XYZ file of C-alpha atoms in Angstrom:
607
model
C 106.999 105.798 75.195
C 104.306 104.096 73.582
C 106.441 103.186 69.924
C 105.240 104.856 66.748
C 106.378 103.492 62.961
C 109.195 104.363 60.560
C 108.449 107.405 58.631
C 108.393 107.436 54.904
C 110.143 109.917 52.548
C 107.387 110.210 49.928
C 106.276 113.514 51.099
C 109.804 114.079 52.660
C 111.770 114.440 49.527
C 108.849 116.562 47.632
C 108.978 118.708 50.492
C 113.282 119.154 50.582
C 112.719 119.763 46.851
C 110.308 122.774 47.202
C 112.445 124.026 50.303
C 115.707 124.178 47.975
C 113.931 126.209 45.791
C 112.749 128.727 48.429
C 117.121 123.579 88.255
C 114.245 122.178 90.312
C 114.241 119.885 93.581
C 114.056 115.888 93.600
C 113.585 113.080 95.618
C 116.832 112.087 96.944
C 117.704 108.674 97.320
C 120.389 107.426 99.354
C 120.694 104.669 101.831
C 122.359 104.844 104.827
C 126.000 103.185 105.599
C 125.881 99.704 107.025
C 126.542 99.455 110.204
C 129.987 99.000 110.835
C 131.264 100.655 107.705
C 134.076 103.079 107.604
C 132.933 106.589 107.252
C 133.656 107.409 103.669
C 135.798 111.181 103.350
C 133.610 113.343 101.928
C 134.243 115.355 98.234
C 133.240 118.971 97.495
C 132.127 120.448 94.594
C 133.322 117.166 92.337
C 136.683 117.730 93.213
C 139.018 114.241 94.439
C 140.226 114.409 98.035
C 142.420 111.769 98.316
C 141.129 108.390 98.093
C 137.272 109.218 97.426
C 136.309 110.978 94.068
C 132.671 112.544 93.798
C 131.756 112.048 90.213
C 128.803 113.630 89.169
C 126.798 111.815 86.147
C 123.901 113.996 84.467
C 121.505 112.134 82.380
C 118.489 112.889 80.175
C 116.203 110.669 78.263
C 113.602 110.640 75.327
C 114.465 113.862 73.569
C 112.718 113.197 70.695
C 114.504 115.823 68.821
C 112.732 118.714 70.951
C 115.273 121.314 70.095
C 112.572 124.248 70.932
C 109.932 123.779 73.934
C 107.202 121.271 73.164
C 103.517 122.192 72.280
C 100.850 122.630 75.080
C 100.714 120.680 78.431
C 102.813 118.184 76.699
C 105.727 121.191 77.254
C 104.898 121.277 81.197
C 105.631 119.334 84.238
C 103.892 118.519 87.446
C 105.895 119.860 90.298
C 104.219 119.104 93.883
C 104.246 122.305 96.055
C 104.977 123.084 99.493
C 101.553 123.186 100.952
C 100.669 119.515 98.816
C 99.048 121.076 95.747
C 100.392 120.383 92.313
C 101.339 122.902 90.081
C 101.900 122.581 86.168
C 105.401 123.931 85.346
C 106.343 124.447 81.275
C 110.031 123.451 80.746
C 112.083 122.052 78.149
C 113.728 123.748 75.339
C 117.494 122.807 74.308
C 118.242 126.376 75.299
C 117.066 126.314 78.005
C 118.355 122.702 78.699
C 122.079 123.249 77.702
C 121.855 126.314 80.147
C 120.909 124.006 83.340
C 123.469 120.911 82.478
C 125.923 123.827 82.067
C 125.536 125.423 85.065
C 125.136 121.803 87.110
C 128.739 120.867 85.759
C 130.236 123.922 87.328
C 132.673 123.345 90.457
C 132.680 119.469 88.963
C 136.104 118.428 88.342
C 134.294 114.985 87.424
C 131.389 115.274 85.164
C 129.527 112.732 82.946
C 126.551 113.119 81.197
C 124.811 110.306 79.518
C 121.714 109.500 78.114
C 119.023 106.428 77.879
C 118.402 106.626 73.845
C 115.375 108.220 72.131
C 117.183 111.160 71.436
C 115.816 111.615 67.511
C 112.443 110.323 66.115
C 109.521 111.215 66.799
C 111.030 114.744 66.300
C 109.366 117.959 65.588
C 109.613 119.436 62.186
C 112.702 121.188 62.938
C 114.291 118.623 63.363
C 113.016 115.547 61.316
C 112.718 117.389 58.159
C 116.450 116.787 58.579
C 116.581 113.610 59.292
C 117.540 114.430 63.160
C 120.277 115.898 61.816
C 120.276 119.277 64.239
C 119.365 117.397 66.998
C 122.798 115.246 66.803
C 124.194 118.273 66.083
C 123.005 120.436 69.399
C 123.599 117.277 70.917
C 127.100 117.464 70.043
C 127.083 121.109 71.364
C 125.816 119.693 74.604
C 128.856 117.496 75.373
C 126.643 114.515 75.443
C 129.368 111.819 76.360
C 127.289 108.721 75.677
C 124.068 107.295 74.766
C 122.017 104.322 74.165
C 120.229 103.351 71.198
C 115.902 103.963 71.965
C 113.445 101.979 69.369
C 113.223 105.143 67.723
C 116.549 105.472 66.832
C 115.229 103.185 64.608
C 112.363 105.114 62.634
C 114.593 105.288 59.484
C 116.543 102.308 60.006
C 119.954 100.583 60.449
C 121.687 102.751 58.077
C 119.978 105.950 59.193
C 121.095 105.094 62.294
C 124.793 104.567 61.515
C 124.808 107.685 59.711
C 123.888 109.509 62.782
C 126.996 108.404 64.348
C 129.444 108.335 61.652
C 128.041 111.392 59.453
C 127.623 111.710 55.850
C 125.151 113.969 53.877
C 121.561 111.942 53.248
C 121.466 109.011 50.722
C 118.481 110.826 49.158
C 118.168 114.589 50.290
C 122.149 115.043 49.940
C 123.381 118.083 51.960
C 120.836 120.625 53.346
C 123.627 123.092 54.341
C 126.252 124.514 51.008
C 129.443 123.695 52.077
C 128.672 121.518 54.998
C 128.694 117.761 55.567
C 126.847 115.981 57.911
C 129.925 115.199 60.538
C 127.480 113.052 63.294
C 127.368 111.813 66.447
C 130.647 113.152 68.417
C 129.326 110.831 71.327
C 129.209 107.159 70.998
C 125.696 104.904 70.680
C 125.480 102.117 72.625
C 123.606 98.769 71.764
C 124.964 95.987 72.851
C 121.311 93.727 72.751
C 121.213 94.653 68.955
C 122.847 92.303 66.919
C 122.831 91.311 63.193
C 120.966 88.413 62.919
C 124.038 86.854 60.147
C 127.313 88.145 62.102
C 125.662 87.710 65.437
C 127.947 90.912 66.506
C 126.239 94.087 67.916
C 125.222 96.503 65.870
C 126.803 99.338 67.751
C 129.649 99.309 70.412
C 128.145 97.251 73.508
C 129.536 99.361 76.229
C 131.769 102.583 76.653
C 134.706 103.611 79.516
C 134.815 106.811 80.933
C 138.403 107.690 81.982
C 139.437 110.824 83.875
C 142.687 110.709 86.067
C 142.912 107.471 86.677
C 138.884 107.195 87.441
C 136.884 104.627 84.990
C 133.058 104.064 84.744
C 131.785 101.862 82.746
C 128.733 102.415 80.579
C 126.341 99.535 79.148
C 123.713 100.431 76.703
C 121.159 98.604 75.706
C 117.695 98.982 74.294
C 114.441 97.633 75.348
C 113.843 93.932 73.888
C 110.509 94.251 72.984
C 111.711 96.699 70.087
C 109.893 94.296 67.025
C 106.581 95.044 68.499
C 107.195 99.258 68.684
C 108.463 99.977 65.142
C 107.631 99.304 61.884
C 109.421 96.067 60.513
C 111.183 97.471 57.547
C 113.697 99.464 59.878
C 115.067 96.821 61.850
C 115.018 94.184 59.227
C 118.193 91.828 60.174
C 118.715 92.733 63.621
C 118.028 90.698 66.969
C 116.659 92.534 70.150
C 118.188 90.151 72.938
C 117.190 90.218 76.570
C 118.152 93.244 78.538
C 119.230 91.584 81.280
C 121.298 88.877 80.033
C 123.006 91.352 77.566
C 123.923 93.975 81.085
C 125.271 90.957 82.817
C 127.297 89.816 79.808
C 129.229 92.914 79.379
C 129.362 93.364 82.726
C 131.395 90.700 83.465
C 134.154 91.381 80.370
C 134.081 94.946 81.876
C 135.251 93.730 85.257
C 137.868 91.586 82.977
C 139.083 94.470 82.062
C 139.449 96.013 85.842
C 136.296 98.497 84.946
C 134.547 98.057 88.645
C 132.217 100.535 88.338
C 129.283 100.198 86.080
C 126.032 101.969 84.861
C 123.696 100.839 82.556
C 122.124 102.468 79.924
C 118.406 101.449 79.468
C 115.615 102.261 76.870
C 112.906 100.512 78.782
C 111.344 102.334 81.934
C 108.833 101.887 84.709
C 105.539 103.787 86.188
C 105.713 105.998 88.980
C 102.600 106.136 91.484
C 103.226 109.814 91.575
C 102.997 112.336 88.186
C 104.767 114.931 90.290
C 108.221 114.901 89.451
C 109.692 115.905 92.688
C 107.991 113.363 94.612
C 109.673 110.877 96.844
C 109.750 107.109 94.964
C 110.539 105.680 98.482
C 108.068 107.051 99.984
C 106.796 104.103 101.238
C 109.883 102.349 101.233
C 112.583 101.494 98.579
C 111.145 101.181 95.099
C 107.323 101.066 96.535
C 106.355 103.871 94.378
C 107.048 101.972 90.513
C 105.607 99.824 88.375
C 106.358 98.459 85.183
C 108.988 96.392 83.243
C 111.990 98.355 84.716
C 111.205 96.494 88.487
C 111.622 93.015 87.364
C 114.613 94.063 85.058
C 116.459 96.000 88.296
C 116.018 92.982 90.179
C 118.050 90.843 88.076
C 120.686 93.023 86.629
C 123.634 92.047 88.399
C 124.957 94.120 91.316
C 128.292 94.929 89.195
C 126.051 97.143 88.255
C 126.321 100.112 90.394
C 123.040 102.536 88.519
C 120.476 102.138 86.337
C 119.592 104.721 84.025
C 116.351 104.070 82.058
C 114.094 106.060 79.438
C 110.719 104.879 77.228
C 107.703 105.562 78.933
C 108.502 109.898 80.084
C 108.002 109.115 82.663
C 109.935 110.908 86.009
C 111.291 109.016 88.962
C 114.375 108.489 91.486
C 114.172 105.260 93.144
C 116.143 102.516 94.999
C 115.587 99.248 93.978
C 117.679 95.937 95.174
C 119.686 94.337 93.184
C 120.362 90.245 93.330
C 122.708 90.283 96.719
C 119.412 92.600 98.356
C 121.905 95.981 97.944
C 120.285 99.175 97.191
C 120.630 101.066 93.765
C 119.437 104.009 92.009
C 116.829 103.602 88.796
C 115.996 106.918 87.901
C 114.001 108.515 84.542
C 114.187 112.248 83.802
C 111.019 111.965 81.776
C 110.866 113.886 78.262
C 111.640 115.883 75.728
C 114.670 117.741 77.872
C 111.923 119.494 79.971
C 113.787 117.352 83.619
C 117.444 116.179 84.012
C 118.339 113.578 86.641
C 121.533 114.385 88.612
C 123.566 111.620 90.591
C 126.299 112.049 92.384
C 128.647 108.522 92.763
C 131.559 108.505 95.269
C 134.512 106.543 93.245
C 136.814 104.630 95.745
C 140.331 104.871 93.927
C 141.230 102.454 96.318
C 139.122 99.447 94.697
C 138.028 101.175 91.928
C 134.371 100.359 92.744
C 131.423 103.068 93.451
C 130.860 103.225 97.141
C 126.619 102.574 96.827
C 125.527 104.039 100.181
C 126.905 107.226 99.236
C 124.966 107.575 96.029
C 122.552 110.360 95.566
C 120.319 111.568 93.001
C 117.295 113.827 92.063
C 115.555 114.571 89.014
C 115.923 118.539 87.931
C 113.577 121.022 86.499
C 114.396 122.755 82.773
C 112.786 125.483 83.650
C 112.097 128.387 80.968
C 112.982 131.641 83.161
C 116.166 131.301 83.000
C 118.967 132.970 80.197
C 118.787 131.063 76.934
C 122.264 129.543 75.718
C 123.537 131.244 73.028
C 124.891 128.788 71.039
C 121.812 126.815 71.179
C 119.707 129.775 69.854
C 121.593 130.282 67.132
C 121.643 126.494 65.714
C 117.793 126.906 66.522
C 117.633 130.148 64.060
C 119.776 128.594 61.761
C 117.593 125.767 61.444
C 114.484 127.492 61.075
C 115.566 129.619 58.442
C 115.834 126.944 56.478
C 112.527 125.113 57.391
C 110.583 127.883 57.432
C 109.128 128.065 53.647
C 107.635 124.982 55.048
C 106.915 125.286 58.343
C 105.193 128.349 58.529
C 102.359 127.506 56.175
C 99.183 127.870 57.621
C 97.417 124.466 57.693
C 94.119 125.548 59.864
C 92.751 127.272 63.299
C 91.715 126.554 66.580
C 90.183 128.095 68.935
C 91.862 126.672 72.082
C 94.467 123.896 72.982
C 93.704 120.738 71.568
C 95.310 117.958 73.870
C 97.099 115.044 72.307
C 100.519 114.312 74.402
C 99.976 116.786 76.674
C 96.522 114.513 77.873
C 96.684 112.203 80.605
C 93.453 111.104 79.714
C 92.690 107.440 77.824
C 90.242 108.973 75.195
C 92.569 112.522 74.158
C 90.808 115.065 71.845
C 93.536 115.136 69.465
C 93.305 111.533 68.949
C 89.404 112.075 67.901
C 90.703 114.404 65.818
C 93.169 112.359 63.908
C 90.256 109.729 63.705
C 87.833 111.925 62.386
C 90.366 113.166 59.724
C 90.951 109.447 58.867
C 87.582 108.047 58.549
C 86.250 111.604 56.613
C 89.187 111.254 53.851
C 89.116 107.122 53.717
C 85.271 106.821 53.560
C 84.159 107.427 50.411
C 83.796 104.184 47.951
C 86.506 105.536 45.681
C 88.904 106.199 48.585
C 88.400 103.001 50.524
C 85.084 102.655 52.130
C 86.506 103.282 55.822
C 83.062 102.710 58.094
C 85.657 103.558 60.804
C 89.176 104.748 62.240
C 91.501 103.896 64.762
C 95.013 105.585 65.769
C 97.885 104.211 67.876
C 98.227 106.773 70.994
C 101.985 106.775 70.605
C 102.073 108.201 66.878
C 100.422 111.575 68.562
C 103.281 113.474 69.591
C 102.486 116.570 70.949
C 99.664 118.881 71.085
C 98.084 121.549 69.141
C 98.625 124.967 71.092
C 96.400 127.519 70.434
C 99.464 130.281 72.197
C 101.370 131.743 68.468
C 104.419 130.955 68.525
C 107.833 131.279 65.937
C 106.527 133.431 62.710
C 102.940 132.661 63.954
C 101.349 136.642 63.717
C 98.084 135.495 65.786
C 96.865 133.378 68.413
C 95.197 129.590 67.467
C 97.218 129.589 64.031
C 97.979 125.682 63.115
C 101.045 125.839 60.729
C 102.596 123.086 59.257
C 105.565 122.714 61.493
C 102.854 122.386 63.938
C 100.743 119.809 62.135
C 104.273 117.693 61.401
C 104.716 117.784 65.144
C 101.962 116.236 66.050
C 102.303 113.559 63.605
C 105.829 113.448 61.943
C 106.519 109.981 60.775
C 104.267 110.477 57.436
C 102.739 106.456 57.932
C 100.539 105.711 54.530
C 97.200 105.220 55.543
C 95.720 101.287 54.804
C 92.241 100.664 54.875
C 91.513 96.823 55.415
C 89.141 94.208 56.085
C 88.318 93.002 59.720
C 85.438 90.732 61.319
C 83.830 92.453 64.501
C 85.238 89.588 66.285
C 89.079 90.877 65.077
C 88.106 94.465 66.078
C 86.803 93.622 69.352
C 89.925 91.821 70.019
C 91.933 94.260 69.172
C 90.256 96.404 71.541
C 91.170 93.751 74.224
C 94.437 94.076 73.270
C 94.886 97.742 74.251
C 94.989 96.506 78.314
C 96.381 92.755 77.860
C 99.324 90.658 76.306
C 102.877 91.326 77.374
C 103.060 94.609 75.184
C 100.086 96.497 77.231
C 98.933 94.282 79.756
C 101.140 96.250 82.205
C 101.099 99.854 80.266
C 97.560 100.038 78.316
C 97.810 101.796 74.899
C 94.285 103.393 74.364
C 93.075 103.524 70.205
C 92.054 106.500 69.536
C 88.608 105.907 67.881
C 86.452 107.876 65.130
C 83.051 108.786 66.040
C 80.206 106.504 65.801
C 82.783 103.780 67.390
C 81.776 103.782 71.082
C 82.093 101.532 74.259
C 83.073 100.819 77.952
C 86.249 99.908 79.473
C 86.366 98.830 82.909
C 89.844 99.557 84.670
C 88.265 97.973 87.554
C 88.845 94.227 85.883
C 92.376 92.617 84.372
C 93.530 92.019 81.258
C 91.069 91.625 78.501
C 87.839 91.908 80.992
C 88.263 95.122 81.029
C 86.696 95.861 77.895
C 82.857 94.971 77.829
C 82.614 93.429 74.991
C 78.453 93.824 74.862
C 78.977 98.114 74.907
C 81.593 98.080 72.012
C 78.649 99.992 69.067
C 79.245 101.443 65.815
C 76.640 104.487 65.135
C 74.157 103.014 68.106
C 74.280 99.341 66.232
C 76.299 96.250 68.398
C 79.104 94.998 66.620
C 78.547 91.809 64.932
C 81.527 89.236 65.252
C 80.714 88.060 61.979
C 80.481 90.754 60.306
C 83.325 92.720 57.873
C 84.151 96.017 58.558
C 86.093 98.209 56.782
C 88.845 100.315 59.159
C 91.372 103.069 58.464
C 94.216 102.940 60.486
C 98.014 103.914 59.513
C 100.131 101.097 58.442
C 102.211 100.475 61.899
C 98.655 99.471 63.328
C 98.504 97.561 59.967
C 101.658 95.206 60.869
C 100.655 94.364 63.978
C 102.740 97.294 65.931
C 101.795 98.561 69.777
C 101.167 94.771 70.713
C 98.206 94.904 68.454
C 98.915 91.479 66.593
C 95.458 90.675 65.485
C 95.368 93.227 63.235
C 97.946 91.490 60.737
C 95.091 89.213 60.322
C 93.540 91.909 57.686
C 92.302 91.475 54.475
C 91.601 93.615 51.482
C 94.410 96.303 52.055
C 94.039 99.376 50.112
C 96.936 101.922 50.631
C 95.754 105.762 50.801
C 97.244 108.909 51.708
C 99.718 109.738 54.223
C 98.204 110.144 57.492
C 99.741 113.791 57.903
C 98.156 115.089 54.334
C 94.955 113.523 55.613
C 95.258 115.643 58.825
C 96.535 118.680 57.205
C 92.950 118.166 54.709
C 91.282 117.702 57.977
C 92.219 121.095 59.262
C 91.915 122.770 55.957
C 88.130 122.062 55.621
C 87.140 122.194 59.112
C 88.202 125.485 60.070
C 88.990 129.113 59.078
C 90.004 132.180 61.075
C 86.618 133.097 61.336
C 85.440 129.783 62.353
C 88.312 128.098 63.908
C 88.109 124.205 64.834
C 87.029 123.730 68.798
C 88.390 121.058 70.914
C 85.902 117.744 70.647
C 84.480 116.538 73.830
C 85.994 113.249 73.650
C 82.971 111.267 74.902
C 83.538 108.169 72.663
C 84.927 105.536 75.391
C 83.323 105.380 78.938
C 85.921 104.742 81.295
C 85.159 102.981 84.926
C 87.367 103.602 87.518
């Protein structure tokens, strides 16, 4: 999804230091045999009959470290219904997750599951007060067999990175378990377009081979190129992002070298479905007519020795058939977020020629739902975990007095993200702390919502805790406020719906109150905001005029696609931007007088 900074261990290490002292339906796709073709003997429940092999490949994408079911609407789904209504369903949850791949694999003699990278960062405090660690670990639990690296994987950095696959206790908060070491990642990372920029050699291993009785797949991972504009430039100092599809093509050639004829790549870059419902038909209209976005043009060029493409990024939930180069169907499918889907594709393996026979592929996207048994297992890494967060977690930061949408919003302007921007411009205002005259947040850096339900230790309804606040915004980004002309802000306003970063996916600022104006989706590219409504406190904003803004310092460098704002002058570093919420909360609300959901009026949206 939208990319959101490194986090900094300021507040991190303070915090360790106090806490060591205290199954759904899916579109199917499959194309029909060519005329001609020999009828292909069918398999049954994953088992080999002779020369044909069913071999069924589960895959998930964007976990984010979600070990317990996310916040709010951002923990549901939209499941189209029988009669043509839509119907929000809440899913997600590693138990409930490690219950459904479980049950999926059973009967299957041939089972892979593999994943399109964002599996940590981004993660709720459970997990990222750990560094990801119990995420890798429940991960482990899972029999996840492979995965690709996302642009999160990158929030702490190369080395971070390569201690979640190797293991090791934290360089700085050692061990958080007496008597156990970090062991990591009992799965290989893929990232085979990452390279050091001084060996030239990939960072990771490029690819992966499955081998089961005489059956190989081969796995390509790679993550999506634009990965300098998504992250904050200290954690991928050194490295080259190299085109996706020239990397895929690469390996998949020295894979066929090495007689591996069937092939399925691994990719952290994703498309837009026409549909929100994740049980709706991508072909509706015919193959691939129901996407959008980067992952068309990147389908269409991958070579066909590629038999599937598996793709994450933007949580978004499809099953589709797109043609490769030689005009041959093949699968693209996403199984959205945070665990709440999984996408299940069954490939018939031809032992014969070692090659995947396409028309036979299927696959649908699966529902996580929450009403079934919890796995065990999973619960009691869960409880072990929170035991030791929660001197931390269960602090009570504020109220509310109902949801609060952030992630969960499908909506440009999201009342969380006033919120945020309110907090920001209230604690950066005054002379002494910066002079903010206004605030802007990145929409990816909001990562869940506030949920008014108690939940965990939580004794009453529209308690915000801590572990709640840290969910919402865990990567602990230093606030900078900095110099801009109204002619800079304006642009970067522009830049929210054009360039190559969010020309095709828009990333909406979410703005602080007295900033208003009109965008008009009805125009292209930088049109569509109008530049004569864009008004701080009633007053036009002069292009020759300085401003003082708050923002976090990923906006700071330029991240999201938002370049112009490297042009800033006059930076001041503040406070962490989840202190600032957490003082936010604090002031604004009590349990008497609990904080209300804003209207979220600020930005007039034509349609």
């Amino acid at each position: 999804m939208s990319a959101t900074p490194q986090r900094h261990r300021r507040n991190r290490r303070l915090t360790l230091a106090a806490l060591a002292v205290t199954a759904g339906t899916g579109a199917l796709v499959a194309a029909a045999l060519p005329a001609g073709a020999a009828s292909v003997t069918a398999t049954t429940a994953g088992k080999a009959q002779g020369r044909y092999v069913n071999v069924q490949m589960l895959n998930i994408n964007d976990l984010h470290g979600n070990l317990q079911p996310p916040q709010g609407s951002s923990g549901n789904v939209t499941e189209r219904q029988p009669d043509g209504t839509t119907k929000a369903i809440p899913a997600g949850g590693m138990e409930y997750l490690a219950t459904s791949l479980r049950k999926a694999r059973e009967g299957h003699d041939y089972s892979i599951t593999a994943a399109a990278g964002d599996m940590i960062g981004g993660s709720p405090l459970l997990s990222g007060l750990f560094h990801d660690e119990p995420t890798i670990e429940a991960l482990n639990k899972l029999k996840l067999d492979v995965t690709s690296v996302g642009n999160h994987e990158f929030d702490e950095g190369r080395q971070e990175l390569l201690r979640m696959r190797y293991g090791g206790c934290h360089p700085v908060d050692g061990c958080f378990e007496y008597g156990r070491t970090f062991e990591g990642s009992q799965f290989p990372y893929l990232a085979a377009n990452v390279t050091d920029e001084k060996t030239k050699r990939p960072l990771m291993s490029p690819y992966w081979v499955w081998k089961q009785n005489g059956v190989k797949i081969g796995f390509i991972g790679v993550t999506l190129e634009g990965t300098p504009d998504v992250v904050t430039a200290a954690g991928i100092k050194g490295l080259k992002f190299g085109d996706e599809v020239e990397t895929i093509n690469k390996y998949a050639k020295e894979l066929e070298r090495q007689g591996v004829k069937s092939i399925v790549a691994l990719i952290h870059e994703g498309g837009l479905p026409a549909s929100n419902a994740y049980n709706d038909s991508c072909d509706a209209g015919g193959p691939g007519s129901g996407i959008s976005g980067a992952i068309v043009d990147i389908a269409k060029n991958v070579t066909p020795q590629v038999d599937a493409l598996v793709t994450g990024h933007t949580h978004q939930a499809y099953a589709c058939t797109l043609a490769d180069p030689a005009g041959n169907p093949r699968t693209v499918t996403s199984a959205a977020s945070f665990g709440r889907l999984f996408t299940e594709t069954n490939l018939t393996y031809d032992r014969a020629t070692g090659d995947i026979v396409r028309p036979q592929v299927t696959t649908a996207n699966r529902l996580v739902p929450r009403d079934q048994p919890k796995a065990a297992d999973m619960t009691e890494l869960i409880d072990r975990w929170n035991a030791l967060a929660a001197p931390i977690s269960n602090r009570t930061q504020g109220y509310i007095s109902a949801d609060i949408a952030g992630r969960g919003s499908e909506a440009f302007e999201k009342p969380l993200g006033d919120v945020i921007a309110d907090a920001q411009l209230e604690a950066l205002s005054p002379a002494d702390k910066g002079g903010a005259q206004l605030a802007i947040m990145n929409p990816g850096g909001i990562r869940s919502d506030l949920a008014y339900a108690k939940s965990g230790a939580e004794t009453a309804d529209g308690v915000v805790t801590y572990g709640e606040a840290f969910t919402v915004q865990p990567f602990t980004n230093m606030m900078n406020i900095v110099d801009l002309t109204g002619a800079q802000l304006v642009t970067a306003l522009q830049q929210q719906v054009s360039g190559p970063v969010n020309g095709p996916n828009p990333k909406i600022l979410q703005i602080s109150k007295g900033l208003t104006y009109t965008l008009d989706m009805t125009k292209a590219g930088a049109d569509r905001v109008v530049v004569g409504s864009v008004k701080l406190n009633g007053e036009a904003i002069d292009p020759t005029r300085t401003y003082r803004v708050a923002m976090n310092e990923f906006l700071a460098g330029g991240g999201d696609g938002f370049t112009v704002l490297k042009e800033h002058k006059n930076k001041l570093v503040g406070p962490s931007d989840l202190d600032v919420f957490n003082a936010y909360l604090a002031k604004h609300s009590s349990e008497s007088t609990p904080l209300a959901p804003p209207v979220a009026d600020r930005i007039t949206v034509i349609k």
